[in-house]
Amino acid sequence: MPTKELDPHHLGDDEDWEGNAAAFKCPHCGKVFIVSGTRIHSGVRPCPKCHKSTGYCDIKGRKSGGKASLKW
């Protein structure tokens, strides 16, 4: 399963990361979706449109050494 780790210092045009929430663009269907590291998503959320990719974002957040990634 391919994985893309977000680099907090070099975010692409189709991704964003603020605090403990990250936004991804699904490589399958193009839907942009947000993943929250808090209890809203508990750090894991599949693409809400096609469910063929999954975004991850931990509670630590971008500035605290957290991790965010997309798997498809």
CSV table of N, CA, C and O in Angstrom, one decimal:
chain,number,residue,atom,x,y,z
A,1,MET,N,0.8,-1.2,0.0
A,1,MET,CA,0.0,0.0,0.0
A,1,MET,C,0.9,1.2,0.0
A,1,MET,O,1.7,1.5,0.9
A,2,PRO,N,0.8,2.1,-1.0
A,2,PRO,CA,1.6,3.3,-1.1
A,2,PRO,C,1.3,4.3,0.1
A,2,PRO,O,0.1,4.3,0.5
A,3,THR,N,2.3,5.0,0.6
A,3,THR,CA,2.1,5.9,1.7
A,3,THR,C,2.8,7.2,1.4
A,3,THR,O,3.9,7.2,0.9
A,4,LYS,N,2.2,8.3,1.7
A,4,LYS,CA,2.8,9.6,1.6
A,4,LYS,C,2.8,10.2,3.0
A,4,LYS,O,1.8,10.5,3.6
A,5,GLU,N,4.0,10.5,3.5
A,5,GLU,CA,4.2,11.2,4.8
A,5,GLU,C,4.2,12.7,4.5
A,5,GLU,O,5.0,13.1,3.6
A,6,LEU,N,3.4,13.5,5.2
A,6,LEU,CA,3.5,14.9,5.0
A,6,LEU,C,4.7,15.5,5.7
A,6,LEU,O,5.1,15.1,6.8
A,7,ASP,N,5.4,16.4,5.0
A,7,ASP,CA,6.5,17.1,5.5
A,7,ASP,C,6.0,18.5,6.0
A,7,ASP,O,5.5,19.3,5.1
A,8,PRO,N,6.0,18.8,7.3
A,8,PRO,CA,5.4,20.0,7.7
A,8,PRO,C,6.0,21.3,7.2
A,8,PRO,O,5.4,22.4,7.2
A,9,HIS,N,7.2,21.2,6.6
A,9,HIS,CA,7.9,22.3,6.1
A,9,HIS,C,7.8,22.5,4.6
A,9,HIS,O,8.2,23.5,4.0
A,10,HIS,N,7.3,21.5,4.0
A,10,HIS,CA,7.1,21.5,2.5
A,10,HIS,C,5.8,20.8,2.1
A,10,HIS,O,5.8,19.7,1.5
A,11,LEU,N,4.7,21.4,2.4
A,11,LEU,CA,3.4,20.9,2.1
A,11,LEU,C,3.1,21.2,0.6
A,11,LEU,O,3.4,22.2,0.1
A,12,GLY,N,2.5,20.2,0.0
A,12,GLY,CA,2.1,20.3,-1.4
A,12,GLY,C,0.9,21.2,-1.6
A,12,GLY,O,0.2,21.6,-0.6
A,13,ASP,N,0.5,21.5,-2.8
A,13,ASP,CA,-0.6,22.4,-3.1
A,13,ASP,C,-1.9,21.7,-2.8
A,13,ASP,O,-3.0,22.4,-2.6
A,14,ASP,N,-1.9,20.4,-2.7
A,14,ASP,CA,-3.1,19.6,-2.4
A,14,ASP,C,-3.2,19.0,-1.0
A,14,ASP,O,-3.8,18.0,-0.8
A,15,GLU,N,-2.4,19.6,-0.1
A,15,GLU,CA,-2.4,19.1,1.3
A,15,GLU,C,-2.2,20.3,2.2
A,15,GLU,O,-1.7,21.3,1.8
A,16,ASP,N,-2.7,20.1,3.5
A,16,ASP,CA,-2.5,21.2,4.5
A,16,ASP,C,-2.4,20.5,5.8
A,16,ASP,O,-2.9,19.4,6.0
A,17,TRP,N,-1.8,21.2,6.8
A,17,TRP,CA,-1.7,20.6,8.1
A,17,TRP,C,-1.6,21.7,9.1
A,17,TRP,O,-0.6,22.6,9.1
A,18,GLU,N,-2.5,21.8,10.0
A,18,GLU,CA,-2.6,22.9,11.0
A,18,GLU,C,-2.9,22.3,12.3
A,18,GLU,O,-4.0,21.6,12.4
A,19,GLY,N,-2.1,22.4,13.3
A,19,GLY,CA,-2.3,21.8,14.6
A,19,GLY,C,-2.4,20.3,14.5
A,19,GLY,O,-1.5,19.7,13.9
A,20,ASN,N,-3.5,19.7,15.0
A,20,ASN,CA,-3.6,18.3,15.0
A,20,ASN,C,-4.7,17.9,13.9
A,20,ASN,O,-5.4,16.9,14.1
A,21,ALA,N,-4.8,18.6,12.9
A,21,ALA,CA,-5.7,18.3,11.8
A,21,ALA,C,-4.9,18.5,10.4
A,21,ALA,O,-4.2,19.4,10.2
A,22,ALA,N,-5.1,17.5,9.5
A,22,ALA,CA,-4.5,17.5,8.2
A,22,ALA,C,-5.5,17.3,7.1
A,22,ALA,O,-6.5,16.7,7.3
A,23,ALA,N,-5.2,17.9,6.0
A,23,ALA,CA,-6.1,17.8,4.8
A,23,ALA,C,-5.4,17.1,3.7
A,23,ALA,O,-4.2,17.4,3.5
A,24,PHE,N,-6.1,16.2,3.1
A,24,PHE,CA,-5.5,15.4,2.0
A,24,PHE,C,-6.4,15.4,0.8
A,24,PHE,O,-7.6,15.6,0.9
A,25,LYS,N,-5.8,15.1,-0.4
A,25,LYS,CA,-6.6,14.9,-1.6
A,25,LYS,C,-6.5,13.4,-2.0
A,25,LYS,O,-5.4,12.9,-2.2
A,26,CYS,N,-7.6,12.8,-2.0
A,26,CYS,CA,-7.6,11.3,-2.3
A,26,CYS,C,-7.0,11.1,-3.7
A,26,CYS,O,-7.5,11.7,-4.7
A,27,PRO,N,-6.0,10.2,-3.9
A,27,PRO,CA,-5.5,10.0,-5.2
A,27,PRO,C,-6.4,9.2,-6.1
A,27,PRO,O,-6.2,9.1,-7.3
A,28,HIS,N,-7.4,8.6,-5.6
A,28,HIS,CA,-8.4,7.8,-6.4
A,28,HIS,C,-9.5,8.6,-7.0
A,28,HIS,O,-9.8,8.5,-8.2
A,29,CYS,N,-10.2,9.4,-6.1
A,29,CYS,CA,-11.4,10.1,-6.6
A,29,CYS,C,-11.2,11.7,-6.6
A,29,CYS,O,-12.1,12.4,-7.1
A,30,GLY,N,-10.1,12.2,-6.0
A,30,GLY,CA,-9.9,13.6,-6.0
A,30,GLY,C,-10.6,14.4,-4.9
A,30,GLY,O,-10.4,15.6,-4.7
A,31,LYS,N,-11.3,13.7,-4.0
A,31,LYS,CA,-12.0,14.4,-2.9
A,31,LYS,C,-11.0,14.9,-1.9
A,31,LYS,O,-10.0,14.2,-1.5
A,32,VAL,N,-11.1,16.1,-1.4
A,32,VAL,CA,-10.3,16.7,-0.4
A,32,VAL,C,-11.0,16.4,0.9
A,32,VAL,O,-12.2,16.7,1.1
A,33,PHE,N,-10.3,15.9,1.9
A,33,PHE,CA,-10.9,15.6,3.2
A,33,PHE,C,-9.9,15.9,4.4
A,33,PHE,O,-8.7,15.9,4.2
A,34,ILE,N,-10.5,16.1,5.5
A,34,ILE,CA,-9.7,16.5,6.7
A,34,ILE,C,-9.7,15.3,7.7
A,34,ILE,O,-10.7,14.6,7.8
A,35,VAL,N,-8.6,15.2,8.3
A,35,VAL,CA,-8.4,14.2,9.4
A,35,VAL,C,-8.0,14.9,10.7
A,35,VAL,O,-7.0,15.6,10.7
A,36,SER,N,-8.7,14.6,11.7
A,36,SER,CA,-8.4,15.3,13.0
A,36,SER,C,-7.7,14.2,14.0
A,36,SER,O,-8.2,13.1,14.0
A,37,GLY,N,-6.7,14.7,14.6
A,37,GLY,CA,-6.1,13.8,15.6
A,37,GLY,C,-6.8,13.7,16.9
A,37,GLY,O,-6.5,12.9,17.8
A,38,THR,N,-7.9,14.5,17.1
A,38,THR,CA,-8.7,14.5,18.3
A,38,THR,C,-9.7,13.4,18.2
A,38,THR,O,-9.8,12.6,17.3
A,39,ARG,N,-10.6,13.4,19.2
A,39,ARG,CA,-11.6,12.4,19.2
A,39,ARG,C,-12.6,12.4,18.1
A,39,ARG,O,-13.4,11.5,17.9
A,40,ILE,N,-12.7,13.5,17.3
A,40,ILE,CA,-13.6,13.6,16.2
A,40,ILE,C,-13.3,12.4,15.2
A,40,ILE,O,-14.2,11.7,14.8
A,41,HIS,N,-12.1,12.2,14.9
A,41,HIS,CA,-11.7,11.1,14.0
A,41,HIS,C,-10.7,10.1,14.7
A,41,HIS,O,-10.4,9.1,14.1
A,42,SER,N,-10.2,10.5,15.8
A,42,SER,CA,-9.2,9.7,16.5
A,42,SER,C,-8.0,9.4,15.7
A,42,SER,O,-7.4,8.4,15.8
A,43,GLY,N,-7.7,10.3,14.8
A,43,GLY,CA,-6.5,10.3,14.0
A,43,GLY,C,-6.5,9.4,12.8
A,43,GLY,O,-5.5,9.3,12.1
A,44,VAL,N,-7.7,8.8,12.5
A,44,VAL,CA,-7.8,8.0,11.3
A,44,VAL,C,-9.1,8.2,10.6
A,44,VAL,O,-10.2,8.2,11.2
A,45,ARG,N,-9.1,8.5,9.3
A,45,ARG,CA,-10.3,8.7,8.5
A,45,ARG,C,-10.1,8.2,7.1
A,45,ARG,O,-9.3,8.6,6.4
A,46,PRO,N,-11.0,7.3,6.6
A,46,PRO,CA,-11.0,6.9,5.2
A,46,PRO,C,-11.6,8.1,4.4
A,46,PRO,O,-12.4,8.9,4.9
A,47,CYS,N,-11.3,8.1,3.1
A,47,CYS,CA,-11.9,9.1,2.2
A,47,CYS,C,-13.4,8.9,2.3
A,47,CYS,O,-13.9,7.8,2.1
A,48,PRO,N,-14.1,10.0,2.6
A,48,PRO,CA,-15.5,9.9,2.7
A,48,PRO,C,-16.3,9.7,1.4
A,48,PRO,O,-17.5,9.3,1.5
A,49,LYS,N,-15.6,9.8,0.3
A,49,LYS,CA,-16.3,9.6,-1.0
A,49,LYS,C,-16.1,8.2,-1.5
A,49,LYS,O,-17.1,7.5,-1.8
A,50,CYS,N,-14.9,7.7,-1.6
A,50,CYS,CA,-14.6,6.4,-2.2
A,50,CYS,C,-14.1,5.3,-1.3
A,50,CYS,O,-14.1,4.1,-1.6
A,51,HIS,N,-13.6,5.7,-0.1
A,51,HIS,CA,-13.1,4.8,0.9
A,51,HIS,C,-11.9,4.0,0.4
A,51,HIS,O,-11.5,3.0,1.0
A,52,LYS,N,-11.2,4.5,-0.6
A,52,LYS,CA,-10.0,3.8,-1.1
A,52,LYS,C,-8.7,4.3,-0.6
A,52,LYS,O,-7.6,3.7,-0.9
A,53,SER,N,-8.7,5.4,0.1
A,53,SER,CA,-7.5,5.9,0.8
A,53,SER,C,-7.9,6.2,2.2
A,53,SER,O,-9.0,6.3,2.6
A,54,THR,N,-6.8,6.3,3.1
A,54,THR,CA,-7.0,6.6,4.5
A,54,THR,C,-6.0,7.6,4.9
A,54,THR,O,-4.8,7.4,4.7
A,55,GLY,N,-6.5,8.7,5.6
A,55,GLY,CA,-5.6,9.7,6.1
A,55,GLY,C,-5.4,9.4,7.6
A,55,GLY,O,-6.3,8.9,8.3
A,56,TYR,N,-4.2,9.8,8.1
A,56,TYR,CA,-3.8,9.6,9.5
A,56,TYR,C,-3.2,10.9,10.0
A,56,TYR,O,-2.4,11.6,9.3
A,57,CYS,N,-3.5,11.3,11.2
A,57,CYS,CA,-2.9,12.5,11.8
A,57,CYS,C,-2.9,12.3,13.3
A,57,CYS,O,-4.0,12.0,13.9
A,58,ASP,N,-1.8,12.4,13.9
A,58,ASP,CA,-1.8,12.1,15.4
A,58,ASP,C,-2.0,13.4,16.2
A,58,ASP,O,-2.0,14.5,15.7
A,59,ILE,N,-2.3,13.2,17.5
A,59,ILE,CA,-2.8,14.3,18.3
A,59,ILE,C,-1.7,15.3,18.6
A,59,ILE,O,-1.9,16.4,19.0
A,60,LYS,N,-0.4,14.9,18.5
A,60,LYS,CA,0.7,15.8,18.8
A,60,LYS,C,0.7,17.1,17.9
A,60,LYS,O,1.1,18.2,18.4
A,61,GLY,N,0.3,17.0,16.7
A,61,GLY,CA,0.2,18.2,15.9
A,61,GLY,C,1.5,18.5,15.1
A,61,GLY,O,2.5,17.9,15.4
A,62,ARG,N,1.4,19.3,14.2
A,62,ARG,CA,2.5,19.7,13.3
A,62,ARG,C,3.7,20.3,14.0
A,62,ARG,O,4.8,19.9,13.7
A,63,LYS,N,3.5,21.2,14.9
A,63,LYS,CA,4.6,21.9,15.5
A,63,LYS,C,5.2,21.2,16.7
A,63,LYS,O,6.3,21.5,17.2
A,64,SER,N,4.6,20.1,17.1
A,64,SER,CA,5.0,19.3,18.2
A,64,SER,C,5.7,18.0,17.8
A,64,SER,O,5.8,17.1,18.7
A,65,GLY,N,6.0,17.9,16.6
A,65,GLY,CA,6.7,16.6,16.1
A,65,GLY,C,5.7,15.5,15.8
A,65,GLY,O,6.1,14.4,15.7
A,66,GLY,N,4.5,15.9,15.5
A,66,GLY,CA,3.5,14.9,15.1
A,66,GLY,C,3.7,14.3,13.7
A,66,GLY,O,4.6,14.8,13.0
A,67,LYS,N,2.9,13.4,13.4
A,67,LYS,CA,3.0,12.8,12.0
A,67,LYS,C,1.6,12.8,11.4
A,67,LYS,O,0.6,12.6,12.0
A,68,ALA,N,1.6,13.0,10.0
A,68,ALA,CA,0.4,12.9,9.2
A,68,ALA,C,0.8,12.2,7.9
A,68,ALA,O,1.9,12.4,7.4
A,69,SER,N,-0.1,11.3,7.5
A,69,SER,CA,0.2,10.5,6.3
A,69,SER,C,-1.1,10.1,5.6
A,69,SER,O,-2.2,10.2,6.2
A,70,LEU,N,-0.9,9.7,4.3
A,70,LEU,CA,-2.0,9.2,3.5
A,70,LEU,C,-1.6,7.9,2.9
A,70,LEU,O,-0.5,7.8,2.4
A,71,LYS,N,-2.5,6.9,3.1
A,71,LYS,CA,-2.2,5.6,2.5
A,71,LYS,C,-3.3,5.3,1.5
A,71,LYS,O,-4.5,5.6,1.7
A,72,TRP,N,-2.9,4.6,0.4
A,72,TRP,CA,-3.9,4.3,-0.7
A,72,TRP,C,-3.5,3.0,-1.4
A,72,TRP,O,-2.5,2.5,-1.2
